[in-house]
CSV table of C-alpha atoms in Angstrom, one decimal:
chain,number,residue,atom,x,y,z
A,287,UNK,CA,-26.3,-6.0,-44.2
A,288,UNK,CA,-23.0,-5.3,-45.7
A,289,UNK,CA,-19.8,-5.1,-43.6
A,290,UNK,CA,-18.1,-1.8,-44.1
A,291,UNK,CA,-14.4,-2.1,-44.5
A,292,UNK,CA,-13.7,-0.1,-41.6
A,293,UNK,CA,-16.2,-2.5,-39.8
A,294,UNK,CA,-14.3,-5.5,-40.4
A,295,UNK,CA,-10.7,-4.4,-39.7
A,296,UNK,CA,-12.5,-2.9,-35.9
A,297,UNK,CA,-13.7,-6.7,-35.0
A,298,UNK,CA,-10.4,-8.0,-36.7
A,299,UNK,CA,-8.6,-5.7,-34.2
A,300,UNK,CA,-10.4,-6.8,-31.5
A,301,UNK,CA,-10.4,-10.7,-32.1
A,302,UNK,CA,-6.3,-10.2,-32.3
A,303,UNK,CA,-6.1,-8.3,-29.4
A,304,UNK,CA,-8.3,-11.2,-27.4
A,305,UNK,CA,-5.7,-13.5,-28.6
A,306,UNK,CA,-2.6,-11.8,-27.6
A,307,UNK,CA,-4.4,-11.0,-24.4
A,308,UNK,CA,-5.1,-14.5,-24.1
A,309,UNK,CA,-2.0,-16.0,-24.9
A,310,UNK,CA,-0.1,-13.4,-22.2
A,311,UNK,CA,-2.6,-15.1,-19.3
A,312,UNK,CA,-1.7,-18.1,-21.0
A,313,UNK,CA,2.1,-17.8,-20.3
A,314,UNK,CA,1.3,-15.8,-17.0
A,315,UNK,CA,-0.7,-18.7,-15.3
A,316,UNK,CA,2.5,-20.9,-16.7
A,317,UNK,CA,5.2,-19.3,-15.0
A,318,UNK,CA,3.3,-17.6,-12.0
A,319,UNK,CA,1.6,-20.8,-10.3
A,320,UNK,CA,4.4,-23.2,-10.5
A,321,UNK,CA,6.7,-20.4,-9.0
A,322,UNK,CA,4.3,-19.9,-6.2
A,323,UNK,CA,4.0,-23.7,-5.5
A,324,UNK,CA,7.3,-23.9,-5.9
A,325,UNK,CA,8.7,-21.4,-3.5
A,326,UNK,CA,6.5,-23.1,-1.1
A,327,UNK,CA,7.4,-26.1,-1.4
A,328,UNK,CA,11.2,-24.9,-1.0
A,329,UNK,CA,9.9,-23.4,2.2
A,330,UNK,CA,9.0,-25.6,3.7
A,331,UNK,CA,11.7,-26.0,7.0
A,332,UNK,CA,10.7,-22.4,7.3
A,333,UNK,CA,6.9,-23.5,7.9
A,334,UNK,CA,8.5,-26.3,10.4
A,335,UNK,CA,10.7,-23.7,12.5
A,336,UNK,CA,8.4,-20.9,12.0
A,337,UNK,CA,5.3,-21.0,10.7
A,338,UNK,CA,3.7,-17.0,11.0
A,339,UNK,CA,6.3,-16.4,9.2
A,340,UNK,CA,6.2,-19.3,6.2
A,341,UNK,CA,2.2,-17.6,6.1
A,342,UNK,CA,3.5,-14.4,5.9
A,343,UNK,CA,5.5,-15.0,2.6
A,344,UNK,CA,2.9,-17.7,1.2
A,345,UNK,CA,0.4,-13.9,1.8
A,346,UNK,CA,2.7,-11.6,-0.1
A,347,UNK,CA,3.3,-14.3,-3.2
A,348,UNK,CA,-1.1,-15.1,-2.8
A,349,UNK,CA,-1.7,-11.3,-2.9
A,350,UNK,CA,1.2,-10.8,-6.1
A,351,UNK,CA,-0.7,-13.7,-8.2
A,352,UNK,CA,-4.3,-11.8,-7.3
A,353,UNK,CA,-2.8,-8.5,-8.4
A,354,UNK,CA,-1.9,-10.2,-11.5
A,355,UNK,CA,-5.4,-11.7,-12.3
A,356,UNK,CA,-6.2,-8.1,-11.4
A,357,UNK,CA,-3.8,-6.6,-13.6
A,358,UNK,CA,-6.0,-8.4,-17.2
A,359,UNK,CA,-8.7,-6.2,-16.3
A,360,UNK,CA,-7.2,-2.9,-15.3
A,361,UNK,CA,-5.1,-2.8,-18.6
A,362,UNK,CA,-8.1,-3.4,-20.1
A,363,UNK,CA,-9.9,-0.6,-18.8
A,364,UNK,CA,-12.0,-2.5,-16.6
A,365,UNK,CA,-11.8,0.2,-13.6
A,366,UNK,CA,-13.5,0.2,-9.8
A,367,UNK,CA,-15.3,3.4,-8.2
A,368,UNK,CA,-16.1,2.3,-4.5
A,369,UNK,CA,-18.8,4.3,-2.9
A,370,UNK,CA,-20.2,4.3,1.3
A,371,UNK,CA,-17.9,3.5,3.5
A,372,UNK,CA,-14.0,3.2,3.9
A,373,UNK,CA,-13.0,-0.5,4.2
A,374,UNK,CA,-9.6,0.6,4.9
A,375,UNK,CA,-10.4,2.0,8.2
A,376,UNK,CA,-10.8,-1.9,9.5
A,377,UNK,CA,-8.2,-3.8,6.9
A,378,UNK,CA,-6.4,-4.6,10.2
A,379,UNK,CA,-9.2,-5.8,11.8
A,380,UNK,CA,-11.0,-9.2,11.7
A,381,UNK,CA,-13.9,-8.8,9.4
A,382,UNK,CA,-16.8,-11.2,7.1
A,383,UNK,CA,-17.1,-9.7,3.6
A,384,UNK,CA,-21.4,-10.4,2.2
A,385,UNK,CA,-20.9,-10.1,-1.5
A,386,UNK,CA,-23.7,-9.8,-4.2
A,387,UNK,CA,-23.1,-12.7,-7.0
A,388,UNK,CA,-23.8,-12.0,-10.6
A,389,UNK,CA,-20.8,-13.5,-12.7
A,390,UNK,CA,-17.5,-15.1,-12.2
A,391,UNK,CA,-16.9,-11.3,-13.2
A,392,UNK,CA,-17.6,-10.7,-9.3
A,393,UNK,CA,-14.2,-12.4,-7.9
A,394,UNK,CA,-11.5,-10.5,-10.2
A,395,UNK,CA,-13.7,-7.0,-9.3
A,396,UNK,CA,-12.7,-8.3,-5.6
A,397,UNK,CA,-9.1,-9.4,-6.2
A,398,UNK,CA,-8.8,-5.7,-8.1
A,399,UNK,CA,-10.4,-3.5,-5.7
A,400,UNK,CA,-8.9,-5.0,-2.4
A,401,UNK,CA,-5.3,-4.9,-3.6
A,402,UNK,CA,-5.4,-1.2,-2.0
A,403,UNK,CA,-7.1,-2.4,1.4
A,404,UNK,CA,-3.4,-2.9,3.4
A,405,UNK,CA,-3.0,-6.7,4.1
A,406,UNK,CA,-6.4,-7.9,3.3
A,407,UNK,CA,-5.7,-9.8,0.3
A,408,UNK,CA,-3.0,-11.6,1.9
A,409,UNK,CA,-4.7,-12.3,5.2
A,410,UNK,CA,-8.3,-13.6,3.8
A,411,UNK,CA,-9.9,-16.5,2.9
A,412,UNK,CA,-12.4,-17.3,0.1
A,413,UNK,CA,-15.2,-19.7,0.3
A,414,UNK,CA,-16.1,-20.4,-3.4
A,415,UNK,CA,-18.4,-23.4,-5.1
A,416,UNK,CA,-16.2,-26.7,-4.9
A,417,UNK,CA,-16.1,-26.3,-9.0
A,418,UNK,CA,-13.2,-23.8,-9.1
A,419,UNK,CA,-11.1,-26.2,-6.6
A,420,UNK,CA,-10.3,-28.0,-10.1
A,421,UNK,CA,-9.3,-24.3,-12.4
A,422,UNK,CA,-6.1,-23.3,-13.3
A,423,UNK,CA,-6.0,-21.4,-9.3
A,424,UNK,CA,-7.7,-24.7,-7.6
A,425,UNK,CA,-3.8,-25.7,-6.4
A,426,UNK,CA,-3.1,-21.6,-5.6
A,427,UNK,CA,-6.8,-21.7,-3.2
A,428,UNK,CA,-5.9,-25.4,-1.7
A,429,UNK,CA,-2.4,-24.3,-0.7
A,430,UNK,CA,-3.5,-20.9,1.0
A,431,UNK,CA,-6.5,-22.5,2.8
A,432,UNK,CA,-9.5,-21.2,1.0
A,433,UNK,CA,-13.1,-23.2,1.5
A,434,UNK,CA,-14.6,-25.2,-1.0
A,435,UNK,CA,-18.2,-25.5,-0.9
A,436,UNK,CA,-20.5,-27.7,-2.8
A,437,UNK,CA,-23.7,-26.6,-3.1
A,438,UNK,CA,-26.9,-28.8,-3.4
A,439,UNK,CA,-30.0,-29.6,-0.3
A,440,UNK,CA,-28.1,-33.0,-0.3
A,441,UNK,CA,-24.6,-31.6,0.5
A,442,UNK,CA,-25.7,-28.9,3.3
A,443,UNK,CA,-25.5,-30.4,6.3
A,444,UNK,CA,-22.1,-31.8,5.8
A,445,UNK,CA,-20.8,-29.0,4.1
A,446,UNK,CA,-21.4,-26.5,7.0
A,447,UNK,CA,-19.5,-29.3,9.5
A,448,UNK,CA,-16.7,-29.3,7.1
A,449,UNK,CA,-16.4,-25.6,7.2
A,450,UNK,CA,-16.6,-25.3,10.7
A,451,UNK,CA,-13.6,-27.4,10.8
A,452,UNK,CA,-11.8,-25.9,8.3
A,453,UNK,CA,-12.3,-22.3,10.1
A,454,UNK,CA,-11.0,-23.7,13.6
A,455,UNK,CA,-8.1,-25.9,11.6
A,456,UNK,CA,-6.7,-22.4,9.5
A,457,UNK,CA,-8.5,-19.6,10.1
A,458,UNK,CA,-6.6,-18.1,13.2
A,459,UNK,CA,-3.4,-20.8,12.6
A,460,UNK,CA,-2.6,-18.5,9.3
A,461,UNK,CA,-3.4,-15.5,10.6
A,462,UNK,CA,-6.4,-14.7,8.4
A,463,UNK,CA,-8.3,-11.4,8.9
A,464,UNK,CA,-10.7,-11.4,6.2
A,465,UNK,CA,-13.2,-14.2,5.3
A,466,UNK,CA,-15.1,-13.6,1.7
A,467,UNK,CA,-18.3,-15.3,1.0
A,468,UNK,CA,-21.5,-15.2,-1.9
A,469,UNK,CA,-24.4,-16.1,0.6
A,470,UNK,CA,-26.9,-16.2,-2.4
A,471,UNK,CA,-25.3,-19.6,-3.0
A,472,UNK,CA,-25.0,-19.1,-7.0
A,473,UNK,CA,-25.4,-16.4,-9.6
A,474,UNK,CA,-28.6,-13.8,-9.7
A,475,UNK,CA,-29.3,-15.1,-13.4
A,476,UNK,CA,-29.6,-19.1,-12.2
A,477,UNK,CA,-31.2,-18.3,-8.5
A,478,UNK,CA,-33.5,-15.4,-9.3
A,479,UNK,CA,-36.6,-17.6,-10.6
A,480,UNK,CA,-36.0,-19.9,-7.7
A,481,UNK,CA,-35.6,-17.2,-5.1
A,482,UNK,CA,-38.7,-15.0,-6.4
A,483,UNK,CA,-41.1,-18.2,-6.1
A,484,UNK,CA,-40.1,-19.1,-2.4
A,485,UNK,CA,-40.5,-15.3,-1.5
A,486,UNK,CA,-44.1,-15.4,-3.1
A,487,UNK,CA,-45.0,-18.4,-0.9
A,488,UNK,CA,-43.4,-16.8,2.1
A,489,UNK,CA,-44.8,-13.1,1.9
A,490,UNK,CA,-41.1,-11.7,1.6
A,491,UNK,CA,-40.1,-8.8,-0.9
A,492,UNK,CA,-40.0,-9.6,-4.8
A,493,UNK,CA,-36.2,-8.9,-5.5
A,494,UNK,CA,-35.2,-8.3,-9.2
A,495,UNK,CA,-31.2,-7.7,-8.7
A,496,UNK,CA,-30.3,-10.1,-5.8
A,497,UNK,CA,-31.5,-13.2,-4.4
A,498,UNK,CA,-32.6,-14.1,-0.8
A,499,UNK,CA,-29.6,-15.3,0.8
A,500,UNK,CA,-29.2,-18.3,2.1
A,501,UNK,CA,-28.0,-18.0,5.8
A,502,UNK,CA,-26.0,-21.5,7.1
A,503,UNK,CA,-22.4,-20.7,6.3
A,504,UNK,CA,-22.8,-17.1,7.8
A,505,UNK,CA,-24.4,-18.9,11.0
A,506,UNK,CA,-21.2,-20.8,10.9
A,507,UNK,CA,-18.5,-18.7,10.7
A,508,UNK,CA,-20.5,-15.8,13.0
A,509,UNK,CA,-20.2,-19.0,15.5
A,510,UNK,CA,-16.9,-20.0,14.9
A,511,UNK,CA,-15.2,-16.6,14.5
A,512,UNK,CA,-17.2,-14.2,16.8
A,513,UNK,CA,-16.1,-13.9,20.6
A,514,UNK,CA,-18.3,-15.0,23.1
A,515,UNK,CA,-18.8,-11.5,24.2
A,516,UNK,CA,-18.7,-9.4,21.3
A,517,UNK,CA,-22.4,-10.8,20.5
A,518,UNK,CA,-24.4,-8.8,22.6
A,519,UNK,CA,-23.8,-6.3,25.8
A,520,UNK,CA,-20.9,-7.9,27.7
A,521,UNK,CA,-20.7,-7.1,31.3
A,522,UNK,CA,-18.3,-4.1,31.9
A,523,UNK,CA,-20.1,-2.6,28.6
A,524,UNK,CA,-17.4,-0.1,26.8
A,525,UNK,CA,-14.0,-1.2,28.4
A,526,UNK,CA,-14.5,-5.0,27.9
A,527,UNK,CA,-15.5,-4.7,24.2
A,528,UNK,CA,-12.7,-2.1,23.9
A,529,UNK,CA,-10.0,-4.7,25.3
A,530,UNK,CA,-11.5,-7.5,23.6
A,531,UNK,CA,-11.6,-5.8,20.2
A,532,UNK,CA,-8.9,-7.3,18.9
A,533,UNK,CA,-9.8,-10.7,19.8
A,534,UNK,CA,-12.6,-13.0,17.3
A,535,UNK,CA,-14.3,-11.3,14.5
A,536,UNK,CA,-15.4,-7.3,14.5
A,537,UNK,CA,-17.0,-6.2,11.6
A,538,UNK,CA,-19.4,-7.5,8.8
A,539,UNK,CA,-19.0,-5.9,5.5
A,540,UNK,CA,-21.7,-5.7,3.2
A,541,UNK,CA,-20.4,-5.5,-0.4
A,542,UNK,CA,-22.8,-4.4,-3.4
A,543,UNK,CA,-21.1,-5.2,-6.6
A,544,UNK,CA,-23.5,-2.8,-9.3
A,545,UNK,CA,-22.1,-3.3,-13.1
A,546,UNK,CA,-23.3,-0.1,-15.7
A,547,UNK,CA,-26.2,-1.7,-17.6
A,548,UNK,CA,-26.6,-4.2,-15.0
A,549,UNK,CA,-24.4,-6.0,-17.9
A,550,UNK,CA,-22.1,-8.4,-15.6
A,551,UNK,CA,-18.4,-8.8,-16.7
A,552,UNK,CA,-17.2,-12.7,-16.4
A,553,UNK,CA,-13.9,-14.0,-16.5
A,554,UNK,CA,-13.8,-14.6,-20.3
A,555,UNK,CA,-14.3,-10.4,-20.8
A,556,UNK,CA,-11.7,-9.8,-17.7
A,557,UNK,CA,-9.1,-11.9,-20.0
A,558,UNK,CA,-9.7,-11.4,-23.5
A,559,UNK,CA,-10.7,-7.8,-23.2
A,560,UNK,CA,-13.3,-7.7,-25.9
A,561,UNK,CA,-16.0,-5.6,-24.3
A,562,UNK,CA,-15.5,-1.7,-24.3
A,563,UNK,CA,-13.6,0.1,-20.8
A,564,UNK,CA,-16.1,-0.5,-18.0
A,565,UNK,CA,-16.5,1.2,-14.8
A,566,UNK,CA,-17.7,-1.4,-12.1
A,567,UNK,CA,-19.2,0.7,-8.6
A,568,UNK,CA,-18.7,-1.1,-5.4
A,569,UNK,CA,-20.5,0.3,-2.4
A,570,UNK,CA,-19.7,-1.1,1.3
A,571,UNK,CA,-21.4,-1.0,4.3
A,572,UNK,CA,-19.9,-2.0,8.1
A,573,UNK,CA,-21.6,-3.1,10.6
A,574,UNK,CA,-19.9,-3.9,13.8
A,575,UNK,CA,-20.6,-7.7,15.0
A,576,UNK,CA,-21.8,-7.2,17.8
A,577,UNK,CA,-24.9,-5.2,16.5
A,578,UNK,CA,-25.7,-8.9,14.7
A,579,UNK,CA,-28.3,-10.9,16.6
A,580,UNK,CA,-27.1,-14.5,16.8
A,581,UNK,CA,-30.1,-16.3,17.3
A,582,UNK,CA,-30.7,-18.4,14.0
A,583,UNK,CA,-34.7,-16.5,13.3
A,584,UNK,CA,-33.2,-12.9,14.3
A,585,UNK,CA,-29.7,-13.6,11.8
A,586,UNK,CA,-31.5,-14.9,8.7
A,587,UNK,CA,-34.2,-12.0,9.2
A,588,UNK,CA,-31.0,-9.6,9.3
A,589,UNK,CA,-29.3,-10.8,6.4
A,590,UNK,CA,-32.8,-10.8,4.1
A,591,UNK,CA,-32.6,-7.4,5.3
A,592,UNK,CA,-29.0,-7.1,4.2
A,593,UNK,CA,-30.2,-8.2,0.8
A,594,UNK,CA,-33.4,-6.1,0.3
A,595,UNK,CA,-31.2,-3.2,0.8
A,596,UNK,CA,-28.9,-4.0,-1.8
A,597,UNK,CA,-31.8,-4.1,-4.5
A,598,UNK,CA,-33.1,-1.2,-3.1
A,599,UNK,CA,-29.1,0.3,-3.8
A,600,UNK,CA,-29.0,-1.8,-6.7
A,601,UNK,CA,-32.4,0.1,-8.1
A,602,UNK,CA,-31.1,3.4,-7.5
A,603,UNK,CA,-27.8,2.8,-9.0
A,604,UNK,CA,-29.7,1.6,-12.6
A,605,UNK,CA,-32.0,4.3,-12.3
A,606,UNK,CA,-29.8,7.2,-11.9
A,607,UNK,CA,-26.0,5.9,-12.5
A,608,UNK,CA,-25.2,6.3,-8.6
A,609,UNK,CA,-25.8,5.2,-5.3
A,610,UNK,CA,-28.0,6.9,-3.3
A,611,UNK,CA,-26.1,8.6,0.2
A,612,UNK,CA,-25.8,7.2,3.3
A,613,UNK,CA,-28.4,8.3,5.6
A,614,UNK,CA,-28.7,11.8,7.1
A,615,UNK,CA,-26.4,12.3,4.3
A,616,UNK,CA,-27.3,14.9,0.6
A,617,UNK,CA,-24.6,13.8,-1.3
A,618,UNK,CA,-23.0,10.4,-1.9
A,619,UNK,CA,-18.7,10.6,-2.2
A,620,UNK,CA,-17.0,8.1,-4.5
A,621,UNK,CA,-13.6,6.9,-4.8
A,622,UNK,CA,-12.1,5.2,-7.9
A,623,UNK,CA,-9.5,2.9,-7.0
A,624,UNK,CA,-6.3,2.8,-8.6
A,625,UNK,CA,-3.5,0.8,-9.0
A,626,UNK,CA,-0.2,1.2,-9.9
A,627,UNK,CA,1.1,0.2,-13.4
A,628,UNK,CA,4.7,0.2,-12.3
A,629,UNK,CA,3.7,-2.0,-9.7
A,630,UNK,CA,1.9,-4.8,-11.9
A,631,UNK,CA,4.5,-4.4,-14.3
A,632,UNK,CA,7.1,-5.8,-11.5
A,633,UNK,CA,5.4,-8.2,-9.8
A,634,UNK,CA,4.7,-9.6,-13.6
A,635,UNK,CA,8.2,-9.2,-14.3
A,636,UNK,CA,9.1,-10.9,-10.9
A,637,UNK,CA,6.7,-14.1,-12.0
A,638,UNK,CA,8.3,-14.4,-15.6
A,639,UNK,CA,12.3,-14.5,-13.7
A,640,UNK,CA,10.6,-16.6,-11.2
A,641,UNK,CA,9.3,-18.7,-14.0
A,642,UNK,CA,12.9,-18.7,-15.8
A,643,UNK,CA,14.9,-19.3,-12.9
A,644,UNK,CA,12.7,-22.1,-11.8
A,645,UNK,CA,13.3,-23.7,-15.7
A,646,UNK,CA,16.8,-23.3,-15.7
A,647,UNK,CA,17.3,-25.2,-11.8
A,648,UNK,CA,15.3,-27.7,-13.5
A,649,UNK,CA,17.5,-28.0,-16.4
A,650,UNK,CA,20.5,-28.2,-14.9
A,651,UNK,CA,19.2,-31.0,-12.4
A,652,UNK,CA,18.3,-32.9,-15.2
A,653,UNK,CA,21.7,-33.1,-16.7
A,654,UNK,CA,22.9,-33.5,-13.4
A,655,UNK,CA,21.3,-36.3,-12.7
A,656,UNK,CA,21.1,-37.9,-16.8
């Protein structure tokens, strides 16, 4: 079939676009993660004499580079409606996010729609597959305390001891609120097949959207994080949860990432920009902790659950373009998130100075010194 004129000059517009797009994260990732590393390491008396607040300022730079990553899609007109409830009304709170996994798509949607939640981005903590410890952000994750996790039967065991340490080591030394986590273990298009055939053999729901989750690093960090008395009916019922509520972890969140098509967006589209403007729907659910049985049968029963209601979401949401309404409820309300253009416009601008200033101390050393 012949290519019209008009044709070719649309895909020649689009494959320079993708370039420049690529070459700006290019120079972005250049100036942005040195600076960060950088200031920190400049900082570091600060961390000596007073360390809350050496983790407040390495929060505030993490967040700035997320907004930036953040910032490729948004000018790209890759845009977030959130739907169920408001996250915002626990963003000071100690909470574990359940994500859905479909693409590497899934952690900029995160990074993007989170920038709005107060000091969540600056106060959590990822745990990601031990491959993106050696990406471009590998140093940016390593330096703020994130959790690398290799997957695999072989690595389990010692992977779940090593993020139990980790959580006791930095979770509550840095001050982190929020702790982010894929408990399908790996994306819906390499763990469906897998996950279908081990529900078959164990009588549990066919699942087309999500996977069955897989339950040992939830165990974990429900153990490590949770207060002894928030799991369960304390004794002194209302007033002793009430004083204790700001002590250990509060609230699960489960997240339902659902993209229009089920078409999933993965970091090469969030950077070059090649696909049309998307709209990507988040819905969130909060549970308080306490209504989460910690008895290892009774958790993993609760998070299948967790995940047989996000196909059934997930279903609704293909079927008719929305999320169905919470219960009791006729109408489902949506929110699109929004961020601020002036905003990603300064913090880039602050990265590219930082970037400058940080080439220029370097020069001068040099001569300095040669």
């Amino acid at each position: 079939m012949a290519v019209t004129l008009e044709q070719a000059q649309k895909v020649g517009c689009t494959c320079l676009k993708a370039l420049l797009r690529f070459a700006f994260m290019v120079a972005n990732n250049l100036v942005a993660i040195p600076s960060y590393v950088l200031y920190l390491i400049v900082l570091q008396p600060l961390r000596i004499l007073d360390s809350k607040s050496f983790w407040y300022i390495e929060g505030v730079l993490f967040k700035w580079l997320l907004a930036m990553v953040a910032s490729w899609g948004w000018w790209a007109g890759y845009t977030v409606v959130e739907w169920g409830d408001d996250v915002k009304a626990v963003s000071e709170d100690e909470a574990m996010v359940l994500v859905n996994h479909q693409a590497t798509g899934d952690v900029c949607t995160l990074m993007m729609c989170l920038q709005d939640k107060g000091t969540v981005v600056r106060q959590m903590m990822w745990l990601m597959d031990h491959i993106f410890k050696y990406t471009n952000f590998g140093i940016v994750s390593l330096i703020h305390g994130d959790f690398f996790i290799r997957q695999g039967r072989a690595h389990r065991d010692q992977q779940l001891v090593l993020l139990k340490d980790h959580l006791e080591k930095y979770y509550r030394s840095r001050n982190r609120k929020w702790i982010v986590l894929f408990p399908e273990g790996g994306f819906l298009r390499k763990r469906r097949e897998t996950s279908q055939a081990f529900a078959k053999k164990n009588n549990l729901p066919f699942l087309k959207h999500v996977t069955l989750p897989r339950v040992g690093a939830t165990q974990v960090i429900l153990k490590t994080l949770v207060a002894p008395q928030e799991n369960g009916s304390p004794p002194g019922g209302d007033a002793v949860r009430k004083e204790s509520r700001s002590k250990g972890l509060q609230w699960v969140i489960d997240t339902t990432i659902a993209y229009p098509k089920a078409e999933p967006i993965d970091i090469q589209t969030w950077i070059l920009g090649y696909r049309q403007p998307a709209v990507t729907h988040v819905h969130y659910r909060i549970f308080p902790v306490k209504d989460v049985p910690a008895e290892p049968e009774a958790l993993t029963n609760w998070l299948y659950q967790r995940f047989i209601e996000k196909e059934d979401l997930l279903t609704h949401f293909y079927e008719t373009g929305a999320f169905p309404p919470p219960q009791g409820q006729t109408k489902a309300i949506s929110r699109e998130m929004t961020l601020s253009n002036l905003w990603l416009v300064a913090i880039q601008s602050f990265a590219f100075l930082s970037g400058g200033m940080w080439y220029c101390f370097f020069q001068y050393l040099y001569h300095c010194l040669f």
